[in-house]
Amino acid sequence: LDVSFSNLETALIDREPASAPAASRPATAPARDSTWAVKGTIGFKDMVLNLGQDAKTLTGKVSGAGSRAPEGLEMQAKFDLDKLQVGPRIATEMHGQITKAAASEVVQVKDFAGKVYGGIVAGAAQIKLADPLEYGLRLDVEGVDLGDLINAGLDAGAKKPSIAGKLSGRVQYSFKPGVQPPQQATGQLWITQAKLVRMPILLDLLHVLTLTLPGGEAFTDGSLTYTL
């Protein structure tokens, strides 16, 4: 993991005046509340984020400001990722916004978009900083090359050159421990210009499951509405 900092400004703010003598506080008094603030840009290479079905490996930068007050952590930032790898699959030129209000447990990832296998991926996500962690994702894809998506990371001998087509659609996915079932997803996908006998289902960004259709005959166009 490589990390770099640019134009980084930090501040530590003590809520109790420095002139207050230490002896004036009872020995049993709680520790003084302090707040901090940071502003600038953090760059990273091959940073691993363990969230969801697969670990995510990120290369890029985050720019913005964050602070901590007694009410909690607050953040306003934007991210630009040169590469986002989920399992064997890679998205590039990803960008979006990250926000969190001080009094909220929810981190919002807004208006993210990027490129993936000749197409576009976009959406939004929510992460609840609870124990255990909860999160939800809305993902839109348009014009993604099916052959490249399904064959990503495979050796030459294992690739399926007969699979072709363009994938578009929307997937919504949530993970809430303690709820049955904890993973829930709905979506609608459209495939055009296709040559395949299996329908891909996108979960957790670029994690792909496949649905084998009855009959075994290839089709060229199709749509799928599903619930997990």
Short mmCIF file of C-alpha atoms in Angstrom, two decimals:
data_model
loop_
_atom_site.label_atom_id
_atom_site.label_comp_id
_atom_site.label_asym_id
_atom_site.label_seq_id
_atom_site.Cartn_x
_atom_site.Cartn_y
_atom_site.Cartn_z
CA LEU A 1 0.00 0.00 0.00
CA ASP A 2 1.40 3.39 -1.07
CA VAL A 3 -0.11 6.53 0.53
CA SER A 4 0.66 10.15 -0.26
CA PHE A 5 -0.61 13.44 1.17
CA SER A 6 -1.06 16.75 -0.63
CA ASN A 7 -1.97 20.19 0.80
CA LEU A 8 -3.01 18.50 4.04
CA GLU A 9 -4.11 20.82 6.85
CA THR A 10 -4.93 19.58 10.35
CA ALA A 11 -6.17 21.27 13.51
CA LEU A 12 -6.77 20.08 17.08
CA ILE A 13 -9.27 22.12 19.02
CA ASP A 14 -9.54 21.75 22.80
CA ARG A 15 -13.04 22.52 24.01
CA GLU A 16 -11.75 23.45 27.47
CA PRO A 17 -9.72 26.69 27.64
CA ALA A 18 -6.00 26.13 28.11
CA SER A 19 -6.10 28.61 31.02
CA ALA A 20 -8.30 26.27 33.10
CA PRO A 21 -6.04 24.80 35.81
CA ALA A 22 -5.88 21.02 35.93
CA ALA A 23 -6.48 21.13 39.69
CA SER A 24 -9.91 22.71 39.10
CA ARG A 25 -11.21 19.40 37.67
CA PRO A 26 -12.24 16.59 40.03
CA ALA A 27 -10.10 13.47 39.72
CA THR A 28 -13.20 11.55 38.62
CA ALA A 29 -14.11 14.01 35.85
CA PRO A 30 -14.30 12.53 32.35
CA ALA A 31 -11.57 13.24 29.85
CA ARG A 32 -11.88 16.56 28.08
CA ASP A 33 -13.75 16.50 24.77
CA SER A 34 -11.56 17.50 21.86
CA THR A 35 -12.36 18.05 18.23
CA TRP A 36 -10.10 17.79 15.22
CA ALA A 37 -10.34 18.82 11.60
CA VAL A 38 -8.43 17.78 8.49
CA LYS A 39 -8.51 19.11 4.93
CA GLY A 40 -6.56 18.14 1.83
CA THR A 41 -5.90 15.23 -0.51
CA ILE A 42 -4.89 11.65 0.27
CA GLY A 43 -3.57 9.46 -2.55
CA PHE A 44 -3.34 5.67 -2.35
CA LYS A 45 -2.25 2.74 -4.49
CA ASP A 46 -3.52 -0.85 -4.17
CA MET A 47 -5.48 -0.11 -1.00
CA VAL A 48 -7.66 -3.08 0.01
CA LEU A 49 -11.18 -2.51 1.34
CA ASN A 50 -12.92 -5.57 2.80
CA LEU A 51 -16.59 -4.80 2.25
CA GLY A 52 -19.20 -7.00 0.61
CA GLN A 53 -18.84 -10.19 -1.41
CA ASP A 54 -15.24 -9.56 -2.50
CA ALA A 55 -12.37 -7.39 -1.31
CA LYS A 56 -11.99 -4.16 -3.28
CA THR A 57 -8.55 -2.93 -4.37
CA LEU A 58 -8.42 0.82 -5.01
CA THR A 59 -5.91 3.15 -6.62
CA GLY A 60 -6.64 6.88 -6.71
CA LYS A 61 -7.20 9.82 -4.39
CA VAL A 62 -9.72 11.40 -2.03
CA SER A 63 -9.97 15.18 -1.62
CA GLY A 64 -12.08 17.06 0.89
CA ALA A 65 -12.53 17.85 4.55
CA GLY A 66 -13.43 15.94 7.67
CA SER A 67 -13.86 16.80 11.32
CA ARG A 68 -14.80 15.24 14.62
CA ALA A 69 -17.02 16.93 17.15
CA PRO A 70 -18.78 15.56 20.25
CA GLU A 71 -21.73 14.76 17.98
CA GLY A 72 -19.59 12.49 15.80
CA LEU A 73 -17.61 12.39 12.59
CA GLU A 74 -18.48 14.71 9.70
CA MET A 75 -17.08 14.40 6.18
CA GLN A 76 -17.43 16.06 2.77
CA ALA A 77 -15.14 14.64 0.10
CA LYS A 78 -14.85 13.57 -3.51
CA PHE A 79 -12.95 10.59 -4.85
CA ASP A 80 -11.22 9.90 -8.14
CA LEU A 81 -10.15 6.30 -8.69
CA ASP A 82 -7.84 5.32 -11.52
CA LYS A 83 -8.74 1.69 -10.83
CA LEU A 84 -11.24 -0.24 -8.75
CA GLN A 85 -10.79 -4.01 -8.76
CA VAL A 86 -13.49 -6.31 -7.38
CA GLY A 87 -12.33 -9.91 -7.52
CA PRO A 88 -10.96 -10.35 -11.04
CA ARG A 89 -13.03 -7.51 -12.53
CA ILE A 90 -11.82 -3.94 -12.99
CA ALA A 91 -13.54 -0.57 -13.32
CA THR A 92 -11.59 2.55 -14.28
CA GLU A 93 -11.99 6.33 -14.06
CA MET A 94 -14.38 6.09 -11.12
CA HIS A 95 -15.44 9.31 -9.43
CA GLY A 96 -18.07 10.37 -6.92
CA GLN A 97 -18.78 12.03 -3.58
CA ILE A 98 -18.63 10.85 0.04
CA THR A 99 -20.65 12.60 2.75
CA LYS A 100 -21.45 11.97 6.40
CA ALA A 101 -23.30 14.20 8.85
CA ALA A 102 -21.92 14.45 12.39
CA ALA A 103 -25.10 13.18 14.03
CA SER A 104 -25.61 10.29 11.58
CA GLU A 105 -24.21 6.75 11.45
CA VAL A 106 -24.68 6.61 7.67
CA VAL A 107 -21.95 7.29 5.10
CA GLN A 108 -23.39 8.30 1.72
CA VAL A 109 -21.53 7.54 -1.51
CA LYS A 110 -23.27 9.72 -4.08
CA ASP A 111 -23.31 10.01 -7.85
CA PHE A 112 -20.42 7.65 -8.55
CA ALA A 113 -19.68 6.73 -12.15
CA GLY A 114 -16.94 5.02 -14.10
CA LYS A 115 -16.02 2.83 -17.04
CA VAL A 116 -16.17 -0.95 -17.18
CA TYR A 117 -15.49 -3.20 -20.20
CA GLY A 118 -16.59 -0.77 -22.87
CA GLY A 119 -19.63 0.44 -20.92
CA ILE A 120 -20.60 2.73 -18.08
CA VAL A 121 -21.37 1.95 -14.44
CA ALA A 122 -23.01 4.46 -12.09
CA GLY A 123 -24.98 4.53 -8.88
CA ALA A 124 -25.03 5.31 -5.18
CA ALA A 125 -24.42 3.51 -1.89
CA GLN A 126 -25.13 3.82 1.83
CA ILE A 127 -22.98 2.34 4.59
CA LYS A 128 -24.28 2.28 8.17
CA LEU A 129 -21.41 2.33 10.65
CA ALA A 130 -23.06 -0.10 13.05
CA ASP A 131 -21.83 -3.33 14.58
CA PRO A 132 -22.26 -5.36 12.49
CA LEU A 133 -21.94 -3.21 9.39
CA GLU A 134 -24.95 -2.64 7.12
CA TYR A 135 -24.90 -1.33 3.57
CA GLY A 136 -26.96 -0.88 0.43
CA LEU A 137 -26.07 -0.33 -3.21
CA ARG A 138 -27.85 0.87 -6.34
CA LEU A 139 -25.98 0.08 -9.54
CA ASP A 140 -26.80 1.09 -13.12
CA VAL A 141 -24.89 -0.38 -16.06
CA GLU A 142 -25.07 0.47 -19.73
CA GLY A 143 -23.34 -1.08 -22.74
CA VAL A 144 -21.03 -3.42 -20.79
CA ASP A 145 -19.32 -6.05 -22.97
CA LEU A 146 -20.50 -9.43 -21.70
CA GLY A 147 -17.57 -11.39 -23.05
CA ASP A 148 -15.02 -9.20 -21.29
CA LEU A 149 -17.08 -9.13 -18.08
CA ILE A 150 -17.54 -12.89 -17.77
CA ASN A 151 -14.04 -13.81 -18.96
CA ALA A 152 -12.25 -11.30 -16.72
CA GLY A 153 -9.33 -12.88 -14.90
CA LEU A 154 -9.56 -16.22 -16.70
CA ASP A 155 -6.59 -17.89 -18.35
CA ALA A 156 -6.66 -18.03 -22.14
CA GLY A 157 -7.65 -21.69 -22.12
CA ALA A 158 -10.55 -21.08 -19.74
CA LYS A 159 -12.09 -18.13 -21.58
CA LYS A 160 -15.45 -18.55 -23.33
CA PRO A 161 -15.03 -16.87 -26.72
CA SER A 162 -18.56 -17.86 -27.75
CA ILE A 163 -20.10 -15.44 -25.22
CA ALA A 164 -20.91 -12.03 -26.64
CA GLY A 165 -23.41 -9.23 -26.10
CA LYS A 166 -24.08 -5.91 -24.41
CA LEU A 167 -25.49 -5.63 -20.88
CA SER A 168 -27.58 -2.78 -19.48
CA GLY A 169 -29.85 -2.51 -16.47
CA ARG A 170 -30.19 -1.71 -12.78
CA VAL A 171 -29.43 -3.72 -9.63
CA GLN A 172 -30.30 -2.85 -6.03
CA TYR A 173 -28.57 -4.80 -3.28
CA SER A 174 -28.60 -4.63 0.52
CA PHE A 175 -26.90 -6.45 3.38
CA LYS A 176 -28.46 -6.27 6.85
CA PRO A 177 -27.27 -8.82 9.43
CA GLY A 178 -30.04 -9.95 11.72
CA VAL A 179 -32.65 -9.74 8.96
CA GLN A 180 -33.66 -12.90 7.13
CA PRO A 181 -32.39 -13.21 4.52
CA PRO A 182 -29.52 -10.81 5.30
CA GLN A 183 -28.69 -10.31 1.60
CA GLN A 184 -31.48 -9.01 -0.61
CA ALA A 185 -31.35 -7.89 -4.23
CA THR A 186 -33.70 -6.91 -7.02
CA GLY A 187 -32.86 -5.93 -10.56
CA GLN A 188 -33.75 -5.78 -14.20
CA LEU A 189 -31.18 -6.46 -16.92
CA TRP A 190 -31.31 -6.24 -20.69
CA ILE A 191 -28.99 -8.09 -23.03
CA THR A 192 -28.65 -7.18 -26.71
CA GLN A 193 -26.45 -8.38 -29.57
CA ALA A 194 -25.99 -11.55 -27.54
CA LYS A 195 -24.69 -15.02 -28.19
CA LEU A 196 -24.96 -17.02 -25.00
CA VAL A 197 -27.03 -19.59 -23.12
CA ARG A 198 -26.50 -18.14 -19.64
CA MET A 199 -27.79 -14.84 -18.24
CA PRO A 200 -25.36 -12.89 -16.03
CA ILE A 201 -26.63 -11.38 -12.77
CA LEU A 202 -24.68 -8.52 -11.22
CA LEU A 203 -24.31 -8.38 -7.45
CA ASP A 204 -22.02 -6.34 -5.23
CA LEU A 205 -20.72 -3.99 -7.92
CA LEU A 206 -19.12 -6.35 -10.46
CA HIS A 207 -19.60 -9.73 -8.76
CA VAL A 208 -21.27 -11.95 -11.38
CA LEU A 209 -23.56 -14.92 -10.89
CA THR A 210 -25.01 -16.76 -13.88
CA LEU A 211 -28.45 -18.16 -14.55
CA THR A 212 -28.57 -21.18 -16.87
CA LEU A 213 -31.62 -21.03 -19.11
CA PRO A 214 -33.63 -24.14 -20.04
CA GLY A 215 -33.15 -25.69 -23.47
CA GLY A 216 -29.47 -24.86 -23.85
CA GLU A 217 -29.99 -22.88 -27.06
CA ALA A 218 -28.21 -19.57 -27.55
CA PHE A 219 -30.25 -16.37 -27.70
CA THR A 220 -29.48 -12.90 -29.02
CA ASP A 221 -31.74 -10.64 -26.92
CA GLY A 222 -33.28 -11.02 -23.48
CA SER A 223 -34.37 -9.37 -20.27
CA LEU A 224 -34.51 -10.56 -16.69
CA THR A 225 -36.29 -9.32 -13.57
CA TYR A 226 -35.16 -11.10 -10.42
CA THR A 227 -35.35 -11.04 -6.65
CA LEU A 228 -32.82 -12.53 -4.25
#
